[in-house]
CSV table of C-alpha atoms and ligand atoms in Angstrom, one decimal:
chain,number,residue,atom,x,y,z
A,1,MET,CA,167.0,0.7,-5.3
A,2,THR,CA,166.3,4.4,-4.7
A,3,SER,CA,165.6,6.2,-7.9
A,4,PRO,CA,168.6,8.3,-8.9
A,5,VAL,CA,168.5,12.1,-9.0
A,6,LEU,CA,168.0,13.3,-12.5
A,7,ARG,CA,170.5,16.1,-13.1
A,8,ILE,CA,169.3,16.4,-16.7
A,9,PRO,CA,165.5,15.9,-16.7
A,10,VAL,CA,163.5,15.4,-19.9
A,11,PHE,CA,161.6,18.7,-19.2
A,12,ASP,CA,162.4,21.3,-16.5
A,13,TYR,CA,159.5,23.6,-15.4
A,14,LYS,CA,161.6,25.7,-13.0
A,15,ARG,CA,164.2,26.7,-15.6
A,16,GLN,CA,161.5,28.1,-17.8
A,17,LEU,CA,159.7,29.9,-15.0
A,18,ALA,CA,162.8,31.6,-13.4
A,19,PRO,CA,163.4,34.4,-16.0
A,20,LEU,CA,159.6,35.1,-16.4
A,21,ARG,CA,158.6,34.8,-12.7
A,22,ASP,CA,158.2,38.5,-12.0
A,23,GLU,CA,156.2,39.2,-15.1
A,24,VAL,CA,154.0,36.1,-14.5
A,25,LEU,CA,153.3,37.3,-10.9
A,26,ARG,CA,152.4,40.8,-12.1
A,27,ALA,CA,150.0,39.4,-14.7
A,28,ALA,CA,148.4,37.1,-12.1
A,29,ALA,CA,147.9,40.1,-9.8
A,30,ARG,CA,146.4,42.1,-12.6
A,31,VAL,CA,143.8,39.5,-13.2
A,32,LEU,CA,143.0,38.8,-9.5
A,33,ASP,CA,142.6,42.6,-8.9
A,34,SER,CA,140.4,43.1,-11.9
A,35,GLY,CA,137.8,40.6,-10.6
A,36,SER,CA,137.2,39.6,-14.2
A,37,LEU,CA,137.9,35.9,-14.1
A,38,ILE,CA,135.9,34.3,-16.8
A,39,LEU,CA,135.8,35.0,-20.6
A,40,GLY,CA,137.0,38.6,-20.4
A,41,GLU,CA,139.6,40.7,-22.1
A,42,GLU,CA,142.6,38.4,-21.3
A,43,VAL,CA,141.1,35.4,-23.1
A,44,LYS,CA,140.2,37.6,-26.1
A,45,ARG,CA,143.6,39.1,-26.2
A,46,PHE,CA,145.3,35.8,-26.0
A,47,GLU,CA,143.0,34.2,-28.6
A,48,THR,CA,143.7,37.0,-31.1
A,49,ALA,CA,147.4,37.0,-30.4
A,50,PHE,CA,147.7,33.2,-30.8
A,51,ALA,CA,145.6,33.2,-33.9
A,52,ALA,CA,147.8,36.0,-35.4
A,53,THR,CA,150.9,33.8,-34.9
A,54,LEU,CA,149.2,31.4,-37.4
A,55,GLY,CA,148.1,34.2,-39.7
A,56,LEU,CA,144.4,33.6,-38.6
A,57,ALA,CA,141.9,36.1,-37.4
A,58,GLU,CA,140.3,34.2,-34.6
A,59,ALA,CA,140.7,31.3,-32.2
A,60,VAL,CA,138.7,29.9,-29.2
A,61,GLY,CA,140.4,29.3,-25.9
A,62,VAL,CA,139.2,26.2,-24.1
A,63,ASP,CA,140.0,24.2,-21.0
A,64,ASN,CA,142.5,21.7,-22.5
A,65,GLY,CA,143.7,20.1,-25.7
A,66,THR,CA,141.4,17.2,-25.5
A,67,ASP,CA,138.3,19.5,-25.3
A,68,ALA,CA,139.8,21.5,-28.2
A,69,LEU,CA,139.6,18.4,-30.4
A,70,ALA,CA,136.2,17.5,-29.1
A,71,VAL,CA,134.8,21.0,-29.6
A,72,ALA,CA,136.0,21.0,-33.2
A,73,MET,CA,134.4,17.6,-33.8
A,74,TRP,CA,131.2,18.6,-32.2
A,75,ALA,CA,131.0,21.9,-34.1
A,76,LEU,CA,131.6,19.9,-37.3
A,77,GLY,CA,128.5,17.8,-36.5
A,78,ILE,CA,130.3,14.6,-35.8
A,79,ARG,CA,128.0,12.2,-34.0
A,80,PRO,CA,127.6,8.7,-32.6
A,81,GLY,CA,127.9,6.2,-35.5
A,82,ASP,CA,130.4,8.4,-37.4
A,83,GLU,CA,133.9,7.2,-37.8
A,84,VAL,CA,137.0,9.3,-37.2
A,85,LEU,CA,140.4,8.2,-38.5
A,86,THR,CA,143.6,8.7,-36.5
A,87,VAL,CA,146.8,6.9,-35.6
A,88,PRO,CA,147.5,4.2,-33.0
A,89,ASN,CA,150.6,5.9,-31.6
A,90,THR,CA,149.1,9.2,-30.6
A,91,ALA,CA,148.5,10.4,-27.0
A,92,VAL,CA,145.3,8.8,-25.6
A,93,PRO,CA,143.5,12.2,-25.5
A,94,THR,CA,143.2,12.2,-29.3
A,95,VAL,CA,141.0,9.2,-29.0
A,96,SER,CA,139.3,10.4,-25.8
A,97,ALA,CA,138.1,13.4,-27.8
A,98,ILE,CA,136.7,11.2,-30.6
A,99,ARG,CA,134.8,9.2,-27.9
A,100,MET,CA,133.5,12.4,-26.2
A,101,VAL,CA,131.3,13.1,-29.3
A,102,GLY,CA,130.3,9.4,-29.4
A,103,ALA,CA,132.1,8.7,-32.6
A,104,THR,CA,134.2,5.6,-33.4
A,105,PRO,CA,138.0,5.8,-33.7
A,106,VAL,CA,139.4,4.0,-36.7
A,107,PHE,CA,143.1,3.5,-36.6
A,108,CYS,CA,145.5,3.8,-39.6
A,109,ASP,CA,149.0,2.5,-39.1
A,110,VAL,CA,151.9,4.9,-39.4
A,111,ASP,CA,154.8,5.4,-41.7
A,112,PRO,CA,157.6,3.6,-40.0
A,113,ARG,CA,160.2,6.2,-41.0
A,114,THR,CA,158.4,9.3,-39.7
A,115,ALA,CA,156.0,7.7,-37.1
A,116,LEU,CA,153.3,9.9,-38.7
A,117,MET,CA,150.0,9.0,-40.2
A,118,ASP,CA,150.5,6.9,-43.4
A,119,LEU,CA,148.3,8.6,-46.0
A,120,ASP,CA,148.0,5.4,-48.0
A,121,ALA,CA,146.7,3.6,-44.9
A,122,VAL,CA,144.1,6.5,-44.5
A,123,GLN,CA,142.9,5.9,-48.1
A,124,ARG,CA,142.4,2.2,-47.3
A,125,ARG,CA,140.4,2.9,-44.1
A,126,ILE,CA,138.0,5.4,-45.5
A,127,GLY,CA,134.4,4.1,-45.5
A,128,VAL,CA,130.9,5.4,-45.8
A,129,ARG,CA,130.8,6.4,-42.2
A,130,THR,CA,134.1,8.3,-42.2
A,131,LYS,CA,133.4,11.9,-41.2
A,132,ALA,CA,136.8,13.2,-40.2
A,133,VAL,CA,140.5,12.5,-40.2
A,134,VAL,CA,142.7,13.6,-37.3
A,135,PRO,CA,146.3,13.8,-38.4
A,136,VAL,CA,148.6,14.2,-35.4
A,137,HIS,CA,151.8,16.2,-35.8
A,138,LEU,CA,153.5,13.9,-33.4
A,139,TYR,CA,156.6,15.1,-31.6
A,140,GLY,CA,156.3,18.4,-33.6
A,141,ASN,CA,156.9,16.6,-37.0
A,142,ALA,CA,154.3,18.0,-39.5
A,143,VAL,CA,152.0,15.7,-41.4
A,144,ASP,CA,151.6,16.7,-45.1
A,145,VAL,CA,148.0,17.9,-44.5
A,146,ALA,CA,147.8,19.4,-48.0
A,147,ARG,CA,148.3,16.0,-49.5
A,148,LEU,CA,145.8,14.5,-47.1
A,149,ARG,CA,143.2,17.1,-48.2
A,150,ASP,CA,143.9,16.4,-51.8
A,151,LEU,CA,143.2,12.7,-51.4
A,152,LEU,CA,140.0,13.6,-49.4
A,153,ASP,CA,138.9,16.1,-52.0
A,154,GLY,CA,135.2,15.9,-52.8
A,155,THR,CA,134.5,13.4,-50.0
A,156,GLY,CA,133.1,15.9,-47.5
A,157,ILE,CA,135.4,14.4,-44.9
A,158,ALA,CA,136.8,17.0,-42.5
A,159,VAL,CA,140.4,17.3,-41.4
A,160,ILE,CA,141.1,18.2,-37.8
A,161,GLU,CA,144.8,18.8,-37.0
A,162,ASP,CA,146.0,17.6,-33.6
A,163,CYS,CA,148.6,20.3,-33.0
A,164,ALA,CA,149.1,19.6,-29.3
A,165,GLN,CA,152.8,18.8,-29.8
A,166,ALA,CA,153.4,21.1,-32.7
A,167,HIS,CA,153.2,24.8,-31.8
A,168,GLY,CA,155.6,26.5,-34.3
A,169,ALA,CA,155.8,23.6,-36.8
A,170,ARG,CA,155.2,24.1,-40.5
A,171,SER,CA,154.4,21.9,-43.4
A,172,PHE,CA,155.7,23.1,-46.8
A,173,ASP,CA,156.2,26.5,-45.0
A,174,LYS,CA,152.6,26.9,-43.9
A,175,PRO,CA,152.0,26.8,-40.1
A,176,VAL,CA,150.3,23.7,-38.8
A,177,GLY,CA,146.9,24.7,-37.4
A,178,THR,CA,146.0,26.5,-40.7
A,179,LEU,CA,146.0,23.4,-43.0
A,180,GLY,CA,142.9,21.5,-41.9
A,181,HIS,CA,139.2,22.5,-41.5
A,182,ALA,CA,140.0,23.0,-37.8
A,183,ALA,CA,143.0,22.6,-35.5
A,184,ALA,CA,143.4,21.9,-31.8
A,185,PHE,CA,146.3,23.0,-29.5
A,186,SER,CA,147.1,22.1,-26.0
A,187,PHE,CA,148.8,24.3,-23.4
A,188,TYR,CA,149.5,21.4,-21.0
A,189,PRO,CA,152.5,22.6,-19.0
A,190,THR,CA,155.1,20.5,-20.8
A,191,LYS,CA,154.0,21.5,-24.4
A,192,ASN,CA,155.9,23.9,-26.5
A,193,LEU,CA,153.7,26.7,-25.1
A,194,GLY,CA,152.7,25.5,-21.6
A,195,ALA,CA,150.2,27.1,-19.3
A,196,PHE,CA,150.4,27.0,-15.5
A,197,GLY,CA,147.8,24.4,-15.4
A,198,ASP,CA,145.4,23.1,-18.1
A,199,GLY,CA,144.7,25.1,-21.3
A,200,GLY,CA,143.8,24.6,-24.9
A,201,LEU,CA,142.7,26.3,-28.0
A,202,VAL,CA,140.8,25.5,-31.2
A,203,THR,CA,140.9,27.4,-34.4
A,204,SER,CA,139.8,27.3,-38.0
A,205,PRO,CA,140.3,29.4,-41.1
A,206,ASP,CA,136.5,29.3,-41.5
A,207,ALA,CA,134.8,32.1,-39.5
A,208,ARG,CA,131.4,30.2,-39.4
A,209,LEU,CA,133.0,27.2,-37.9
A,210,VAL,CA,134.8,29.3,-35.3
A,211,ALA,CA,131.5,30.9,-34.4
A,212,GLU,CA,130.0,27.4,-33.9
A,213,MET,CA,133.0,26.3,-31.8
A,214,ARG,CA,132.6,29.4,-29.6
A,215,LYS,CA,129.0,28.4,-28.9
A,216,VAL,CA,130.0,24.8,-28.1
A,217,ARG,CA,132.5,26.1,-25.6
A,218,LEU,CA,129.8,27.9,-23.6
A,219,TYR,CA,126.7,25.8,-23.3
A,220,GLY,CA,125.7,26.5,-26.9
A,221,PHE,CA,125.1,30.2,-26.0
A,222,GLU,CA,125.0,32.8,-28.7
A,223,HIS,CA,124.1,35.4,-26.1
A,224,SER,CA,123.5,35.1,-22.4
A,225,TYR,CA,121.2,32.3,-21.1
A,226,TYR,CA,120.0,31.2,-24.6
A,227,ALA,CA,121.3,28.0,-26.1
A,228,GLU,CA,121.4,28.2,-29.9
A,229,ARG,CA,122.6,24.7,-30.0
A,230,GLU,CA,123.8,22.1,-27.5
A,231,GLY,CA,127.2,22.8,-25.9
A,232,ILE,CA,129.4,22.2,-22.9
A,233,ASN,CA,131.5,24.3,-20.6
A,234,THR,CA,135.2,24.3,-21.5
A,235,ARG,CA,136.4,27.8,-20.9
A,236,LEU,CA,140.0,29.0,-20.8
A,237,ASP,CA,140.3,31.0,-17.5
A,238,GLU,CA,141.3,34.6,-17.6
A,239,LEU,CA,144.2,33.8,-15.3
A,240,HIS,CA,145.6,31.2,-17.6
A,241,ALA,CA,145.1,33.4,-20.6
A,242,ALA,CA,147.0,36.2,-19.0
A,243,LEU,CA,149.9,34.0,-18.0
A,244,LEU,CA,150.0,32.4,-21.5
A,245,SER,CA,150.2,36.0,-23.0
A,246,VAL,CA,153.4,36.5,-21.0
A,247,LYS,CA,154.9,33.4,-22.6
A,248,LEU,CA,153.5,33.7,-26.1
A,249,PRO,CA,156.1,36.3,-27.4
A,250,HIS,CA,158.9,33.8,-26.4
A,251,LEU,CA,157.4,30.9,-28.4
A,252,PRO,CA,159.3,31.6,-31.7
A,253,ARG,CA,162.7,31.8,-29.8
A,254,TRP,CA,161.9,28.7,-27.8
A,255,VAL,CA,161.0,26.7,-30.9
A,256,GLU,CA,164.3,27.9,-32.6
A,257,ARG,CA,166.2,26.7,-29.6
A,258,ARG,CA,164.5,23.3,-29.7
A,259,ARG,CA,165.6,23.1,-33.4
A,260,ALA,CA,169.1,24.0,-32.4
A,261,ILE,CA,169.1,21.3,-29.7
A,262,ALA,CA,167.8,18.7,-32.1
A,263,ALA,CA,170.5,19.7,-34.7
A,264,ARG,CA,173.1,19.2,-32.0
A,265,TYR,CA,171.8,15.8,-31.1
A,266,GLU,CA,171.8,14.9,-34.8
A,267,ARG,CA,175.4,15.9,-35.1
A,268,GLN,CA,176.6,14.2,-32.0
A,269,LEU,CA,174.7,10.9,-32.0
A,270,ARG,CA,176.4,8.1,-33.7
A,271,PRO,CA,174.8,7.3,-37.1
A,272,ARG,CA,173.9,3.8,-36.0
A,273,ILE,CA,171.4,5.2,-33.5
A,274,ARG,CA,168.1,5.2,-35.4
A,275,ARG,CA,166.3,8.5,-35.7
A,276,ILE,CA,162.7,9.3,-36.6
A,277,ALA,CA,162.8,10.9,-40.1
A,278,VAL,CA,161.6,14.5,-40.5
A,279,ALA,CA,158.6,14.2,-42.8
A,280,GLU,CA,158.7,15.7,-46.3
A,281,GLY,CA,158.1,19.4,-46.2
A,282,SER,CA,158.1,19.4,-42.4
A,283,THR,CA,159.7,22.2,-40.4
A,284,HIS,CA,159.8,20.2,-37.2
A,285,SER,CA,159.2,22.0,-33.9
A,286,TYR,CA,160.7,19.3,-31.7
A,287,HIS,CA,158.3,19.1,-28.8
A,288,LEU,CA,160.2,15.8,-28.4
A,289,TYR,CA,163.4,14.5,-29.8
A,290,VAL,CA,163.0,10.7,-30.2
A,291,VAL,CA,165.3,7.9,-31.1
A,292,ARG,CA,164.6,4.2,-31.7
A,293,LEU,CA,166.6,1.6,-29.8
A,294,ALA,CA,166.1,-2.2,-29.8
A,295,ASP,CA,167.2,-2.4,-26.2
A,296,ARG,CA,165.3,0.7,-25.2
A,297,ASP,CA,164.4,-0.2,-21.6
A,298,LYS,CA,167.9,-1.3,-20.7
A,299,VAL,CA,169.4,1.9,-22.1
A,300,ARG,CA,166.8,4.0,-20.4
A,301,ALA,CA,167.6,2.5,-17.0
A,302,ALA,CA,171.3,3.1,-17.6
A,303,LEU,CA,170.8,6.7,-18.6
A,304,ALA,CA,168.7,7.2,-15.4
A,305,GLU,CA,171.7,5.8,-13.4
A,306,ARG,CA,173.8,8.5,-14.9
A,307,GLY,CA,171.2,11.2,-13.9
A,308,ILE,CA,169.7,11.6,-17.4
A,309,GLY,CA,165.9,11.6,-17.7
A,310,THR,CA,164.1,10.2,-20.7
A,311,GLY,CA,160.5,9.6,-21.7
A,312,ILE,CA,158.5,7.1,-23.8
A,313,HIS,CA,155.9,8.6,-26.1
A,314,TYR,CA,154.2,6.2,-26.1
A,315,PRO,CA,154.7,2.8,-24.6
A,316,HIS,CA,151.4,1.3,-25.7
A,317,PRO,CA,149.5,1.7,-29.0
A,318,ILE,CA,146.0,2.8,-28.2
A,319,PRO,CA,144.2,-0.1,-29.9
A,320,THR,CA,146.1,-2.6,-27.6
A,321,MET,CA,145.0,-0.9,-24.4
A,322,ARG,CA,142.4,-2.5,-22.2
A,323,GLY,CA,140.3,0.7,-22.2
A,324,TYR,CA,139.8,0.3,-25.9
A,325,ALA,CA,139.5,-3.5,-26.1
A,326,PHE,CA,135.8,-2.9,-27.0
A,327,LEU,CA,137.0,-1.8,-30.5
A,328,GLY,CA,138.1,-5.4,-31.0
A,329,HIS,CA,141.6,-5.0,-32.3
A,330,LYS,CA,144.3,-7.7,-32.1
A,331,ALA,CA,148.0,-7.5,-31.5
A,332,GLY,CA,149.8,-7.4,-34.9
A,333,GLU,CA,147.2,-5.3,-36.7
A,334,PHE,CA,149.3,-2.1,-36.5
A,335,PRO,CA,152.9,-3.5,-37.0
A,336,HIS,CA,154.6,-0.2,-37.4
A,337,ALA,CA,153.0,1.5,-34.4
A,338,GLU,CA,153.6,-1.6,-32.3
A,339,ALA,CA,157.3,-1.7,-33.2
A,340,LEU,CA,157.7,2.0,-32.4
A,341,ALA,CA,156.0,1.5,-29.0
A,342,LYS,CA,158.7,-1.0,-28.1
A,343,GLU,CA,161.6,1.1,-29.3
A,344,VAL,CA,161.0,4.9,-29.0
A,345,LEU,CA,162.9,6.9,-26.4
A,346,SER,CA,162.5,10.7,-25.9
A,347,LEU,CA,165.7,12.5,-24.9
A,348,PRO,CA,165.8,15.6,-22.7
A,349,MET,CA,164.3,18.5,-24.8
A,350,PHE,CA,163.4,21.9,-23.6
A,351,PRO,CA,164.6,25.3,-24.6
A,352,GLU,CA,166.6,25.9,-21.5
A,353,LEU,CA,168.6,22.7,-21.9
A,354,LEU,CA,172.3,23.7,-22.1
A,355,ASP,CA,174.6,22.7,-25.0
A,356,ALA,CA,176.9,20.9,-22.5
A,357,GLU,CA,173.9,18.9,-21.3
A,358,VAL,CA,173.0,17.9,-24.8
A,359,ASP,CA,176.6,16.8,-25.3
A,360,GLU,CA,176.5,14.8,-22.1
A,361,VAL,CA,173.3,13.0,-23.1
A,362,ALA,CA,174.6,12.3,-26.6
A,363,ALA,CA,177.9,10.9,-25.2
A,364,ALA,CA,176.1,8.7,-22.7
A,365,LEU,CA,173.7,7.4,-25.4
A,366,ASN,CA,176.6,6.8,-27.8
A,367,ALA,CA,178.4,4.7,-25.1
A,368,LEU,CA,175.3,2.7,-24.1
A,369,ALA,CA,173.5,2.0,-27.3
A,370,GLY,CA,175.0,-0.9,-29.2
B,401,PLP,C1,148.8,16.7,-24.9
B,401,PLP,C2,148.1,16.1,-26.1
B,401,PLP,C3,146.7,16.2,-26.2
B,401,PLP,C4,145.8,16.6,-25.2
B,401,PLP,O1,146.0,17.8,-24.5
B,401,PLP,P1,145.5,18.1,-23.0
B,401,PLP,O2,145.7,19.5,-22.9
B,401,PLP,O3,146.4,17.3,-22.1
B,401,PLP,O4,144.1,17.6,-23.0
B,401,PLP,C5,146.1,15.7,-27.4
B,401,PLP,N1,146.9,15.2,-28.4
B,401,PLP,C6,148.2,15.0,-28.3
B,401,PLP,C7,149.0,14.5,-29.4
B,401,PLP,C8,148.9,15.5,-27.1
B,401,PLP,O5,150.2,15.3,-27.0
């Protein structure tokens, strides 16, 4: 069987590029002609502008979202032997970052309604070695980080928000990325703010921590050729920063459009199709619009036959993957995350998706699902 042409893809790069193409090419030319290619004015300008969207003073542009998480952990002094709590149903990179600093990931099962970190499970998993918790604002649905911080109060345990899927989301009206001790964003091309290649950013309301993260990004340098501490190289390129600056002003409008698309799906999908609940206090930014279906794989294939693309985020809980077998987990340990992995289906979701396409997807799903 040849794979059918997807008329309605789950994400469409070209539709986003088209209206911005001339401006993007002009920005690229400006950088190439300037000859300033690494850590110059473009990166500074983008860092400041992105931080300002969160009401923060500063941010540190890095090479990707995985490094952003790792830089935060490294700057916070997390080391081999330390434990970092996160969820089994996140993207693998959350865990890659924990391993990059040599720490041990400890998984907490999720709330089956929201698919987000269950804060009671967090409380049960805290031990003497716990140094940080990484709540993941999965799909753009905001974790109640304020409550998490309340329950960690006095423990010295740091909270690092994984905002890779949540540009534009808020929790109790505060932007995600401002709620923890540090926060990591990804600009992977499909994210709510996508670069033309890899990109990431790490930030914190704490100026001292930002300064440490800035050093970690660049070999530990405070000034040229002198390492104040150990570091790595994970720079955001001038070129990517300049192109991200073209897109950044559109982010609020794009997130609003994602919300409108989600609301349209909500209205059109039959009530019996199970949704992922919006978390309490969350102003969702809908990086993904996800439903739960018992016969997910069958429905997915039938939608593809009709030219409708879908995604699965994610098909395997991380503790069950061969690459993490060394952690010694067994099937059945994380029942909610395991059930979600079998049932979640991400519908087409990007700002340029047309209302008529949303209607077509909803009608197809209504006809196919149960
Ligand atoms: C995309 C993503 C990351 C990693 O971002 P990269 O830029 O691809 O390294 C981390 N966490 C989550 C939840 C993600 O979705």
